[in-house]
Every structure is written in C-alpha cells, then in structure tokens.
Amino acid sequence: MQYNKLFTPGKIGNLFIKNRIVMPAMGTSLASSTGEASDEIIRYYEERAKGGCGLIITEITRVDNETGVGTPNQLCATDEYQVPRLERLAKAIHRYDSKIFLQLHHPGRQSHGRLIGGKQIVAPSPVMSSAIGEMPRELTTEEVEGLVKKFVKGAKLAQIAGIDGVELHGAHGYLIGQFLSPSTNLRTDKYGGSFSNRMRFITEIILGIKHICGKDFPISVRIDGDEFVPGGINLEEAVKMARYLESIGVDAINVSSGTYESVNAIIEPISYPQGWKRHLAKAIKAAVKVPVIACDAIKKPDFAEKLLQEDGLDFVALGRAQLADPQWGKKAIEGREEEIRPCISCLYCIEELMGIKCVKCAVNPKLGREDFYDELKVNGNNRVVAIVGGGPAGMQSAITLAERGFKPVLFEKRSVLGGSVYLGSVPPLKTKLNDFLNHLEGEMRRLGVEIRLNTVATIEEIKNLNPYAVFVAPGAEPNIPKLPGLEEGNVCTIEDILGKKVVLKDKKVIVVGSGLTGLETAEYLAETGNNVTVIEMQNKIGPGAYLPNLIDVTTRLKKHGVAMLPSHRLVKINKQGIVAENTLINSVVNMEAEAVVLSLGVKVNDAFVQSFRENFSRVLVLGDAEKPGRIGQAVQTGLDKAYTLE
C-alpha cells in the first residue's frame, strides 16, 4: 500500500519526529525496584524504536513516592540517582533516530493503600472510585502546590537525562484528570469550582516546566475526549480544554478516553472495532493548531493512514499493536503488512499487569523478555520435527523451529488450523482471533512448514518420518462430569455448537457453565434465535474472567435477554431439561430446556500423550496438552520449547 503520510516526518514543538507512529504510555512493571530504567525496560523500548516507531512515550512515570505509586516496579523521575539509567534509555532510543517522551503521572484516587505503605489514597476531593473501592483523602492546598513542584522536577530530571520531552497524563481518571473533571473535583479553594480553577493544577505544572526547562522543551498532554462517566468530561468540555492548553503553550494533545469506572473506553476488549472513537480526536484537531495524537484501537497500517489523511490528524498512537509486534512500522513501510503479528484485543497484557505482574502479550511471548530471546540458535540442520496438533502452541513451535533450520511437519486432524482458538473465533465479534490464526498459518507457509490437514497423527506415520523430536500439542478434551441423563439426546458441548456439529435454532437452551467461552457461546446461540439461560454453580457469573471482558459480553447478553443464574449446580439432565440445585437456599429447581450445552472446562488426554512418550525418545508436550490454559500460555510454551530444543 502507498502511505502518503504515515511515514512522513512530523513535528512537536521544534522537535522533528521521523514518522507519525507513536507508542503511547502503557504500564509495564519492568523497571527496577528503585524506579530506575532496568535493562529489561530499556530493551523493551529499544525493540520498538528499532522496529520503526517515531516517538516512544514511556509508561506512567512516578513523580511522587509518598502517594503517587501507580504500579510496582514503576519507572520513576523523583530523584537524581535515576538520571543515569534514564540517559541510557534515551541513548538506546536515539540510536534508531527515534524520539522519547517521559510520561509524568500520579494516580490520585486510582491507586491502592497497599501500594503506598498502607496510607489513605489521595484525590482532589473525597470522591470514591467504584472501580477501586477506597475512599480518598482530599489533598490540602499546600499538598497540591507541592505536587506541582514534583511534576516540574520530574520534567527537569528527564531533560537532564537527554529525554526529548514530557507528557502529562491528564486522562484515564488519574490525578491531573481528577482535577480537570467536574465529577471528581468538588474543591472550593483555588484548585476547584470554575473551569479556570479546575485547570489551575495542570496550568501551574505546564508553566513551571516551561520556566525550568525552557520553552523549546516539548510538552504533550494526554486528555480524555470523553470520560464516559456521568457528570464527567465530555467532548464539548474536552475541546474547551484543548483550546486552553494550546493557549498556554502545550505542544501536542494526545486524545484518549475513559476512566477506571469506564475502563473499556481505555483498553478496548475484542469486540471494539478500529476507529470506534475517531470522532473525539477529529473534533479536537478541528479546534486546535498544535499536533494531535489519536489513540483509537488502531491495529492496521491502512487504517492508521486513513485517520491521518481523512481526519487531518498529526500522529497515530499504536499501543497494544506494538506490544504484539515491535516491528509494526518496519514491516508496514517495507510492504510486509501480512507479516505483522496482530493484536487480538484480549486484554491479557493489562490483566497480567493488574495482577501485580509485569506486562505480557498473548500473541507475543517475547514481550518483556526481549533479552532472553536475543540469540536464536540456527542449528536445526534440516532435522525433522513432527508436531501433533495445529493449535496456537503447535503453530508457534513450527514457526520457531523453521526459523532455527529444523524441518517441521505439522499434523492437524481437522480441516482447519487453530484448535480451540478457531472455535473461539466463531461467537459474535471474535474475528480478531481469525486474524491471529491467519497470521500464524501465513508465517508457517512463508517459512516452508509442511502442513498436513485432515490427518490423524498415528504412531506409525510419525515413525516413518524418523523425527529428531516429536512435539505433542493436541489440545484438551471437554470435561464432562458423570451425571444422570448424559445419555439423553438433548445434551451437547460448546465444542459441538461452535464446531457446528450441532445446530440449534429457535430452541430453549440451557448453557451450563459461565466461563467466558460459555458466555460467548450463549451469545452465539442467542443471535441464532434461541431462548438462552446460563447457569453457574459458583456464586457469581464469569468466575476467573477478567472484569472488562466479562462486562463486555454480559452487557450484550442482557440486551439479548439471556438469563444468567449464579449459585445453580447441575444435578441431573432429563428429557424435559435439567434439575439444578439453588445453592443459596438449598432448593431443587426444575428447568425446562430443549437442549443442554455443557461448558465445564477441559481436561488433558493423558493416555494420548503417553502413547508418544512410549514410542519416541524426545517428546515435548505443549499447550493445553501440558496444562489447560489460555492463548498466552499456549503460545508461550510453543515458543519456549522450540527455542530451547537441543
């Protein structure tokens, strides 16, 4: 494709940027415990610069150690001793003619007491975030003035380290945004009330940075085009804010949306399309002359070009897209778009981070471990490796083995690749999973992997290959408990439904089990005209599901009229439906259904795996066959076992 703007130079203030690709701030928890830029975080950002990103904006960078902790192992700009490592970070980025901004941040009420030594979290006003559940203490006027100085100090430390500019995080419901928003700023002093007073905190920070660092040191401000919360910042207010920020010398506006109380507007789940909020950045660009950066769930280069061309935007922010593939820009400019490993918007990255771990990616297992995967041993010498199973673990192992010079031969019993992920792509709004599977298949074919579809991998057939190693990745089997009535003809599994072995239409259906796949199958059934009820034996729907994903699917299920009943344990199946126990009141409930669909997890087929161990000396078990899990775990095992095969 011809890119007329994406790869042209841009400018923020007096700073030239080689193209229009921005990596926005995303938490990593890869810094050292002292807040310094670790080797891991430097390499993480360096890979994105090497891959063609024009401007990298670091993760949320702490400016206050007392009340401003956002995540563990967070990058910091609080003390002079952090400067040398920040300088190393800047030099690593500059090596590839890319630029770097430090994003200065304070979480305000969107922190936790446990992160700040058990102290009470703080905010402009004592307004609790329902997403956090802790009442914040109102900052005193003197404390606010002190925080202004800490933001300014953070910017100066960045400048001393050779960082090219800073971004102030005024979006996503963090402290600066809490001062800006009428829903969270109820103060009666000079920092609250009128529009100008609500802008005072950020104004003092900006003017302080300009005074200390000079007018030529660029400042970007990230704002919400819409908070999507009652009484919060809306687009009209955001446009007013952008004009004001431009008037006091801000060099760029980075437009995002949402707070923790509207979290799916920040980190969109899989159902959200590219461009769902393009009207926000477009409206703000129409109101200001300074560069505008658009954050809009952008995944594909042609869409990025479209936003730049049609909406007049200056830069596009590609966050998770560059987690999934650090070479996004390089591949696009070289015309290798089909080789870009696509983000599937599964939220695994943020889920891992919020689980007090470091950032990970379901489709890119090298993320955050770039140093570990630094040297790929190309020593396969065309030795044959048989791979049993064409799910993500098997396909990833085939790709890595081929890159190492082995000769992978992959067996898949079905007519299509993908395993359980292929089935997972069938429910509504899950087509991004197909993008990933198509990418894996494309990479295998590009690398010359032999793929045998519709082929059951027998011991004899594999012996005929005389393989150096056998990778066993057949996936897992549906877990079907021993219950009365299973022999009835009205029982099937979600695999039967999504694999279209069983087709239900205009039926009364009960789905047993409310994991995400069960809920997504319920949505699939509801969209084909069925009257669906979901029961769950635990006391809440979606046990173990990441909340933003759960909110996404259950919101749509409610619109379809799907009933969701927690605390209901399946006891028996009969021709009329099921017998369940309401565990809250210890009563038996008879529920009518024409079909019962089981979604009760999966289990390993140990006998199948053992048969290979008994016949081959070098057997490696991958994915669900090793331990049932999610896409991220499957892809990780596929990479690791192929990477370390000796």
XYZ file of C-alpha atoms in Angstrom:
646
model
C 0.000 0.000 0.000
C 1.069 3.583 -0.622
C 1.463 5.537 2.626
C 1.387 9.234 1.823
C 1.510 10.470 5.419
C 2.225 7.653 7.896
C 5.935 7.598 7.129
C 6.490 11.311 6.558
C 8.289 13.376 9.216
C 6.238 15.199 11.830
C 6.949 17.877 14.376
C 6.026 18.545 18.018
C 7.180 21.998 19.022
C 10.632 22.282 17.480
C 11.267 18.543 17.716
C 11.316 16.630 14.437
C 9.957 13.066 14.512
C 10.818 10.696 11.673
C 7.274 9.409 11.104
C 3.745 9.636 12.502
C 3.854 6.468 14.617
C 3.651 6.987 18.376
C 3.932 4.345 21.062
C 1.658 5.668 23.825
C 2.329 5.158 27.509
C 1.460 1.683 28.786
C 2.358 0.258 32.174
C 4.981 -2.487 32.199
C 6.273 -3.083 35.764
C 9.637 -3.753 34.126
C 11.592 -1.024 35.922
C 13.824 -1.783 38.895
C 12.513 -1.723 42.456
C 14.188 1.687 42.859
C 12.329 3.119 39.867
C 15.363 3.143 37.609
C 15.253 2.114 33.964
C 16.261 -1.550 34.095
C 17.983 -3.438 31.296
C 14.624 -5.123 30.622
C 12.663 -1.911 30.155
C 15.422 -0.332 28.068
C 15.470 -3.329 25.752
C 11.655 -3.348 25.625
C 11.538 0.232 24.356
C 14.615 -0.197 22.173
C 12.909 -3.009 20.245
C 10.006 -0.674 19.376
C 12.407 2.058 18.243
C 14.338 -0.488 16.190
C 11.032 -1.634 14.709
C 10.225 1.766 13.248
C 8.344 3.750 15.902
C 8.878 7.502 15.563
C 8.029 8.645 19.100
C 8.005 6.493 22.214
C 6.160 7.732 25.283
C 7.250 5.810 28.344
C 4.997 4.074 30.797
C 3.358 6.061 33.602
C 6.378 7.561 35.358
C 6.108 8.321 39.050
C 6.841 11.811 40.340
C 5.784 11.272 43.974
C 6.835 8.360 46.151
C 4.520 9.239 49.041
C 1.095 8.898 47.439
C 1.850 8.538 43.730
C 2.591 4.841 43.254
C 0.714 3.511 40.225
C 2.214 0.038 39.847
C 5.034 -1.969 41.409
C 8.394 -1.647 39.630
C 7.269 1.593 38.046
C 9.602 3.923 36.178
C 10.343 6.982 38.346
C 11.531 10.561 37.927
C 11.719 11.521 41.580
C 15.442 11.546 42.381
C 18.732 12.451 40.746
C 20.117 8.922 41.056
C 17.571 7.795 38.425
C 19.068 10.075 35.756
C 21.951 7.850 34.528
C 19.654 4.947 33.684
C 17.151 7.307 32.026
C 20.073 8.609 29.997
C 20.866 5.061 28.874
C 17.220 4.662 27.868
C 17.291 7.870 25.830
C 20.506 6.860 24.048
C 19.058 3.443 23.189
C 16.056 5.084 21.524
C 18.105 7.749 19.752
C 20.295 5.039 18.241
C 17.440 4.352 15.808
C 16.632 8.009 15.097
C 13.509 7.757 17.253
C 12.446 10.218 19.935
C 11.296 9.619 23.507
C 8.997 11.438 25.947
C 8.676 10.619 29.635
C 5.034 10.468 30.727
C 4.676 12.071 34.154
C 1.937 10.567 36.295
C 0.187 10.474 39.639
C -2.720 8.039 40.119
C -4.615 10.037 42.728
C -7.653 8.040 43.808
C -6.863 5.298 41.276
C -4.188 3.750 43.455
C -4.469 1.410 46.426
C -3.447 1.851 50.023
C -1.330 -1.286 49.802
C 0.826 0.386 47.135
C 1.596 3.420 49.299
C 2.503 1.726 52.547
C -0.999 1.396 53.931
C -1.705 5.126 53.818
C -5.007 6.518 52.593
C -5.044 7.286 48.888
C -5.461 10.932 47.870
C -7.524 12.938 45.395
C -8.705 16.495 44.720
C -11.908 15.642 46.613
C -13.148 12.721 48.731
C -14.990 11.042 45.854
C -14.507 7.273 45.791
C -13.909 5.404 42.547
C -16.266 2.444 42.322
C -13.502 0.592 40.482
C -11.125 0.953 43.450
C -13.440 0.861 46.451
C -11.258 3.015 48.711
C -12.285 6.470 49.924
C -9.567 9.008 49.115
C -8.413 11.798 51.370
C -8.716 15.326 49.984
C -5.354 16.914 49.284
C -4.667 20.149 51.123
C -3.879 23.270 49.133
C -0.277 23.036 50.314
C -0.042 19.402 49.194
C -1.330 20.323 45.731
C 1.282 23.051 45.451
C 3.918 20.521 46.491
C 2.797 18.087 43.800
C 3.123 20.810 41.169
C 6.793 21.108 42.120
C 7.248 17.334 41.907
C 5.856 17.219 38.364
C 8.188 20.060 37.376
C 11.147 18.294 38.979
C 10.289 15.111 37.071
C 10.388 17.038 33.802
C 13.754 18.587 34.657
C 15.240 15.192 35.511
C 14.006 13.922 32.152
C 15.615 16.838 30.358
C 18.927 16.321 32.173
C 18.836 12.668 31.073
C 18.512 13.645 27.417
C 14.842 12.721 27.124
C 13.291 14.709 24.254
C 10.131 15.886 26.018
C 7.447 15.002 28.538
C 3.802 14.108 28.512
C 1.445 14.947 31.366
C -1.113 12.201 31.946
C -4.370 14.093 32.279
C -6.587 11.247 31.075
C -7.953 7.897 32.278
C -9.108 9.269 35.628
C -5.652 9.816 37.130
C -4.814 12.754 39.390
C -4.482 15.507 36.774
C -7.685 14.265 35.147
C -9.373 14.222 38.550
C -8.623 17.938 38.889
C -9.898 18.591 35.359
C -13.154 16.651 35.708
C -16.240 18.203 37.326
C -17.257 14.740 38.537
C -14.191 14.354 40.766
C -13.168 17.939 41.566
C -15.536 19.360 44.182
C -12.965 21.649 45.787
C -13.774 25.152 47.000
C -10.225 26.551 47.000
C -8.293 27.954 44.046
C -7.966 24.459 42.512
C -11.693 23.756 42.163
C -15.047 25.136 41.098
C -14.838 27.111 37.865
C -13.277 25.855 34.646
C -10.212 28.039 35.139
C -9.775 26.798 38.704
C -10.064 23.158 37.619
C -7.370 23.882 35.038
C -5.113 25.574 37.582
C -3.226 22.440 38.704
C -2.150 21.461 35.209
C -1.548 25.103 34.290
C 0.931 25.546 37.127
C 2.688 22.328 36.118
C 2.979 23.392 32.469
C 4.158 26.923 33.247
C 6.600 25.533 35.798
C 8.089 23.121 33.260
C 8.360 25.858 30.637
C 10.105 28.090 33.172
C 12.574 25.447 34.388
C 13.166 23.516 31.147
C 12.735 26.299 28.615
C 10.075 26.954 26.008
C 11.708 24.622 23.486
C 11.319 21.541 25.705
C 8.171 19.877 24.288
C 5.150 19.145 26.470
C 2.331 16.855 25.366
C -0.823 16.487 27.428
C -2.939 13.363 27.301
C -6.606 14.177 27.818
C -9.896 12.356 27.623
C -12.027 13.294 24.650
C -14.826 11.807 26.746
C -14.650 10.182 30.173
C -17.868 8.245 29.540
C -18.952 8.723 33.157
C -21.973 10.702 34.415
C -21.084 14.326 35.062
C -17.549 13.854 33.780
C -15.618 15.382 30.909
C -17.490 15.158 27.606
C -16.340 16.103 24.124
C -17.539 19.698 24.418
C -15.545 20.131 27.627
C -12.536 18.363 26.090
C -12.474 20.746 23.120
C -12.549 23.681 25.530
C -9.675 22.147 27.499
C -7.621 21.555 24.352
C -8.006 25.160 23.228
C -6.973 26.377 26.649
C -3.940 24.078 26.788
C -2.830 25.314 23.384
C -3.132 28.903 24.601
C -0.685 28.322 27.480
C 1.982 26.708 25.336
C 1.286 22.977 25.200
C 2.993 21.477 22.153
C 0.719 18.470 21.465
C -2.592 16.978 22.576
C -2.866 13.195 22.925
C -6.543 12.217 22.814
C -7.790 9.132 24.630
C -10.925 8.358 26.656
C -12.314 6.727 29.773
C -11.510 6.242 33.454
C -11.308 3.137 35.617
C -15.087 3.442 36.008
C -15.479 3.234 32.222
C -12.453 1.045 31.702
C -13.498 -0.428 28.357
C -13.153 3.042 26.864
C -9.445 2.949 27.810
C -8.478 -0.625 26.971
C -10.987 -1.872 24.458
C -11.944 -5.565 24.533
C -12.001 -7.697 21.424
C -15.481 -6.563 20.333
C -14.470 -2.927 19.751
C -13.561 -2.047 16.150
C -10.761 0.216 14.993
C -11.948 3.802 14.911
C -14.850 3.445 17.338
C -13.925 6.806 18.912
C -12.311 8.586 15.973
C -14.779 11.466 16.359
C -13.018 12.537 19.561
C -9.565 13.281 18.144
C -11.106 14.624 14.943
C -13.172 17.195 16.855
C -10.210 18.281 18.948
C -7.963 18.607 15.890
C -10.593 20.836 14.296
C -10.326 23.149 17.317
C -6.532 23.485 17.684
C -3.466 24.069 15.547
C -0.978 22.108 17.671
C -0.359 18.468 16.718
C -2.979 15.949 17.818
C -2.185 12.311 18.571
C -5.094 9.900 18.082
C -5.493 6.811 20.241
C -8.203 4.732 18.574
C -7.710 0.956 18.891
C -5.570 1.174 15.752
C -4.257 -2.160 14.546
C -3.623 -1.945 10.798
C -1.409 0.405 8.770
C -4.057 1.226 6.182
C -6.422 2.413 8.911
C -3.674 4.493 10.525
C -3.082 6.167 7.163
C -6.825 6.735 6.800
C -7.032 8.592 10.123
C -4.108 10.806 9.206
C -5.475 11.581 5.750
C -9.217 11.866 6.330
C -9.322 13.349 9.827
C -6.357 15.685 9.476
C -4.593 14.171 12.462
C -0.880 14.558 13.014
C 0.127 11.323 14.752
C -1.400 7.921 15.474
C -0.868 6.097 18.757
C -0.294 2.377 18.370
C -0.153 0.818 21.807
C -1.072 -2.829 22.010
C -0.349 -3.194 18.282
C 3.334 -2.557 19.045
C 3.264 -4.887 22.030
C 2.084 -7.641 19.696
C 4.670 -6.792 17.046
C 7.541 -4.411 17.806
C 8.359 -4.326 14.077
C 4.920 -2.996 13.112
C 6.330 0.130 11.468
C 9.244 -1.583 9.749
C 7.032 -4.272 8.246
C 4.486 -1.713 7.046
C 6.999 0.555 5.308
C 8.633 -2.486 3.660
C 5.289 -3.689 2.291
C 5.192 -6.735 4.573
C 1.873 -5.942 6.222
C 0.774 -9.581 6.117
C 3.728 -10.449 8.374
C 2.570 -8.122 11.165
C 1.578 -10.188 14.196
C -1.847 -8.782 15.087
C -3.085 -7.694 18.487
C -6.317 -9.556 19.279
C -7.516 -7.124 21.987
C -7.794 -9.942 24.517
C -6.564 -7.682 27.384
C -4.037 -10.283 28.551
C -1.430 -7.504 28.757
C -3.355 -5.334 31.188
C -4.754 -8.313 33.088
C -1.241 -9.528 33.867
C -0.179 -6.027 34.865
C -3.164 -5.511 37.167
C -2.421 -8.892 38.697
C 0.756 -7.327 40.118
C 2.915 -8.949 37.456
C 4.852 -7.478 34.551
C 3.261 -6.866 31.179
C 2.797 -9.864 28.874
C 1.184 -10.436 25.491
C -0.886 -13.434 24.443
C 0.358 -13.342 20.852
C 3.924 -12.145 21.501
C 5.550 -14.299 24.183
C 8.823 -12.378 23.835
C 7.288 -9.220 25.301
C 9.194 -8.037 28.352
C 11.749 -10.826 27.859
C 13.463 -9.441 24.773
C 16.919 -10.057 26.253
C 16.179 -13.734 26.888
C 15.254 -14.325 23.243
C 18.195 -12.331 21.922
C 20.067 -15.071 20.068
C 18.133 -17.662 18.105
C 20.269 -20.748 17.539
C 20.017 -21.677 13.864
C 21.246 -25.247 14.222
C 18.333 -27.386 13.062
C 20.291 -28.752 10.098
C 17.044 -29.725 8.380
C 16.257 -32.332 11.054
C 12.601 -33.380 11.059
C 10.359 -32.473 13.984
C 6.835 -33.879 13.992
C 4.195 -31.620 15.520
C 0.905 -33.201 16.558
C -1.779 -30.526 16.635
C -2.389 -27.291 14.762
C -3.492 -25.019 17.575
C -1.552 -21.893 18.569
C 1.051 -23.881 20.547
C 1.747 -26.213 17.647
C 1.816 -23.444 15.067
C 4.113 -21.217 17.136
C 6.501 -24.106 17.710
C 6.522 -24.843 13.974
C 7.385 -21.223 13.163
C 10.235 -21.086 15.675
C 11.602 -24.473 14.634
C 11.574 -23.432 10.985
C 13.409 -20.214 11.873
C 16.024 -22.378 13.593
C 16.548 -24.502 10.492
C 14.594 -27.589 11.528
C 12.090 -29.217 9.185
C 8.723 -29.163 10.990
C 5.902 -31.410 9.804
C 2.593 -30.428 11.402
C -0.387 -32.789 11.666
C -3.927 -31.478 12.222
C -6.887 -33.838 12.338
C -9.378 -31.123 11.368
C -9.721 -29.402 8.021
C -8.723 -26.063 9.555
C -5.930 -24.885 11.813
C -6.390 -23.147 15.137
C -7.669 -25.767 17.552
C -9.767 -24.322 20.364
C -8.884 -20.789 19.256
C -10.589 -21.444 15.926
C -13.705 -22.488 17.834
C -13.344 -19.389 19.993
C -13.469 -17.206 16.888
C -16.976 -18.401 15.996
C -19.046 -16.354 18.520
C -20.026 -12.786 17.589
C -17.350 -10.088 17.450
C -14.439 -12.533 17.828
C -12.991 -12.245 14.314
C -9.702 -10.789 15.600
C -8.847 -14.342 16.659
C -9.029 -15.326 12.992
C -6.557 -12.557 12.172
C -4.065 -14.171 14.542
C -4.646 -17.680 13.230
C -4.310 -16.463 9.647
C -1.041 -14.789 10.603
C 0.348 -17.983 12.153
C -0.661 -20.025 9.133
C 0.826 -17.429 6.789
C 4.121 -17.457 8.671
C 4.268 -21.254 8.581
C 3.710 -21.312 4.844
C 6.214 -18.487 4.283
C 8.825 -20.483 6.210
C 8.082 -23.707 4.342
C 6.454 -25.702 7.145
C 4.803 -28.880 5.855
C 1.146 -28.843 6.975
C -0.958 -31.996 6.821
C -4.632 -31.170 7.402
C -7.350 -33.797 7.854
C -4.643 -36.123 9.118
C -4.654 -38.059 12.371
C -1.073 -38.377 13.545
C -0.595 -42.086 14.176
C 2.482 -43.530 15.802
C 3.355 -45.439 12.626
C 3.027 -42.409 10.382
C 5.305 -40.373 12.601
C 7.813 -43.220 12.842
C 8.028 -43.142 9.056
C 9.396 -39.587 9.339
C 12.231 -40.735 11.609
C 11.844 -37.474 13.565
C 14.524 -35.892 15.696
C 11.774 -34.839 18.131
C 8.007 -35.036 18.496
C 6.029 -32.040 19.758
C 2.653 -33.156 21.129
C 0.071 -30.365 21.111
C -3.358 -31.924 20.503
C -5.189 -29.568 22.838
C -7.505 -30.793 25.580
C -10.856 -32.551 25.720
C -14.182 -31.288 27.080
C -14.648 -32.040 30.746
C -17.922 -33.952 31.051
C -18.865 -34.957 34.604
C -20.646 -38.209 35.369
C -24.242 -37.123 35.819
C -27.601 -38.845 35.384
C -29.112 -38.130 31.991
C -25.983 -37.546 29.955
C -27.180 -40.201 27.545
C -30.225 -38.118 26.638
C -30.179 -36.843 23.072
C -30.564 -33.224 24.147
C -27.020 -32.883 25.561
C -24.002 -31.456 23.732
C -20.867 -29.419 24.438
C -19.800 -25.937 23.444
C -17.314 -27.620 21.103
C -20.258 -29.270 19.324
C -22.008 -25.904 18.985
C -19.030 -23.815 17.895
C -17.760 -26.605 15.640
C -21.269 -26.704 14.111
C -21.692 -30.409 14.705
C -24.903 -29.437 16.471
C -27.031 -26.601 15.099
C -29.708 -25.097 17.340
C -32.253 -22.534 16.235
C -35.404 -21.240 17.908
C -34.872 -23.588 20.859
C -34.997 -23.216 24.612
C -31.374 -23.776 25.614
C -29.535 -24.007 28.924
C -25.775 -23.409 28.921
C -24.112 -24.984 31.957
C -21.012 -23.033 32.981
C -20.307 -19.317 32.704
C -16.649 -19.069 31.852
C -16.007 -16.630 29.020
C -16.331 -19.330 26.367
C -19.648 -20.439 27.845
C -20.937 -16.869 27.851
C -19.741 -16.273 24.299
C -21.417 -19.498 23.194
C -24.605 -18.289 24.867
C -24.372 -15.098 22.818
C -23.847 -17.119 19.641
C -26.943 -19.183 20.454
C -28.993 -16.098 21.308
C -28.089 -14.482 17.993
C -29.408 -17.525 16.148
C -32.839 -17.115 17.717
C -32.579 -19.347 20.767
C -34.015 -18.590 24.202
C -30.914 -18.990 26.364
C -30.320 -19.375 30.089
C -26.848 -19.684 31.622
C -26.361 -21.390 34.977
C -23.217 -21.269 37.111
C -22.505 -23.273 40.256
C -20.294 -20.574 41.767
C -21.792 -17.516 43.396
C -21.015 -15.156 40.538
C -21.173 -15.233 36.764
C -17.842 -15.487 34.953
C -15.587 -16.810 37.715
C -11.970 -16.156 36.824
C -12.829 -13.933 33.857
C -11.086 -10.569 33.581
C -13.678 -7.957 34.510
C -13.534 -5.747 31.375
C -14.039 -8.807 29.155
C -16.840 -10.010 31.407
C -18.593 -6.631 31.339
C -18.283 -6.564 27.558
C -20.014 -9.894 26.910
C -22.587 -9.785 29.737
C -23.757 -6.340 28.612
C -24.625 -7.799 25.226
C -26.182 -10.928 26.768
C -28.550 -8.751 28.778
C -29.606 -6.979 25.584
C -30.388 -10.400 24.102
C -32.500 -11.254 27.140
C -30.219 -14.085 28.259
C -30.878 -15.091 31.874
C -27.729 -15.657 33.948
C -28.162 -17.602 37.183
C -25.219 -17.997 39.576
C -25.337 -20.422 42.531
C -27.103 -23.077 40.436
C -25.446 -26.507 40.374
C -26.389 -29.046 37.716
C -27.705 -32.223 39.357
C -29.419 -34.161 36.594
C -30.412 -33.976 32.944
C -33.705 -35.359 31.669
C -35.856 -35.160 28.560
C -37.626 -32.076 29.903
C -34.438 -30.149 30.674
C -32.377 -30.188 33.845
C -32.616 -30.461 37.585
C -30.424 -27.920 39.377
C -29.748 -27.056 42.976
C -30.020 -23.436 44.044
C -27.115 -23.480 46.485
C -28.095 -20.203 48.121
C -31.325 -21.618 49.516
C -30.574 -25.355 49.175
C -33.596 -25.999 46.986
C -34.076 -28.105 43.870
C -35.125 -26.325 40.688
C -36.595 -27.979 37.586
C -35.684 -26.026 34.468
C -37.198 -26.753 31.070
C -34.933 -26.934 28.031
C -34.925 -28.483 24.589
C -31.121 -28.568 24.594
C -28.429 -28.566 27.274
C -24.980 -27.255 26.341
C -22.091 -28.118 28.659
C -19.282 -25.603 29.189
C -17.406 -27.130 32.099
C -13.788 -26.679 31.141
C -11.341 -29.120 29.617
C -9.015 -31.918 30.682
C -5.811 -33.467 29.369
C -5.931 -36.761 27.470
C -3.040 -38.351 29.351
C -3.279 -41.662 27.512
C -2.828 -39.978 24.129
C 0.234 -38.090 25.324
C 1.694 -41.187 26.974
C 1.459 -43.175 23.747
C 4.012 -40.838 22.178
C 6.310 -40.974 25.182
C 6.346 -44.752 24.928
C 7.367 -44.703 21.275
C 9.782 -41.787 20.895
C 12.832 -40.748 22.877
C 12.485 -36.981 22.542
C 8.879 -35.899 23.202
C 7.832 -32.393 24.238
C 4.274 -31.628 25.323
C 2.834 -28.178 24.592
C -0.207 -26.026 25.211
C -3.365 -27.461 26.731
C -1.955 -30.978 26.459
C 0.631 -29.974 29.059
C -1.640 -27.796 31.178
C -5.004 -26.371 30.088
C -4.769 -22.618 29.883
C -5.282 -19.644 27.624
C -3.864 -18.454 24.319
C -0.960 -16.708 26.015
C 0.205 -19.817 27.829
C -0.162 -21.953 24.705
C 1.870 -19.615 22.511
C 4.489 -19.238 25.251
C 5.050 -22.994 25.520
C 5.201 -23.293 21.747
C 7.933 -20.687 21.549
C 9.907 -21.806 24.591
C 10.098 -25.487 23.740
C 11.031 -24.822 20.138
C 13.529 -22.140 21.148
C 15.331 -24.377 23.649
C 15.232 -27.690 21.757
C 18.721 -29.178 21.868
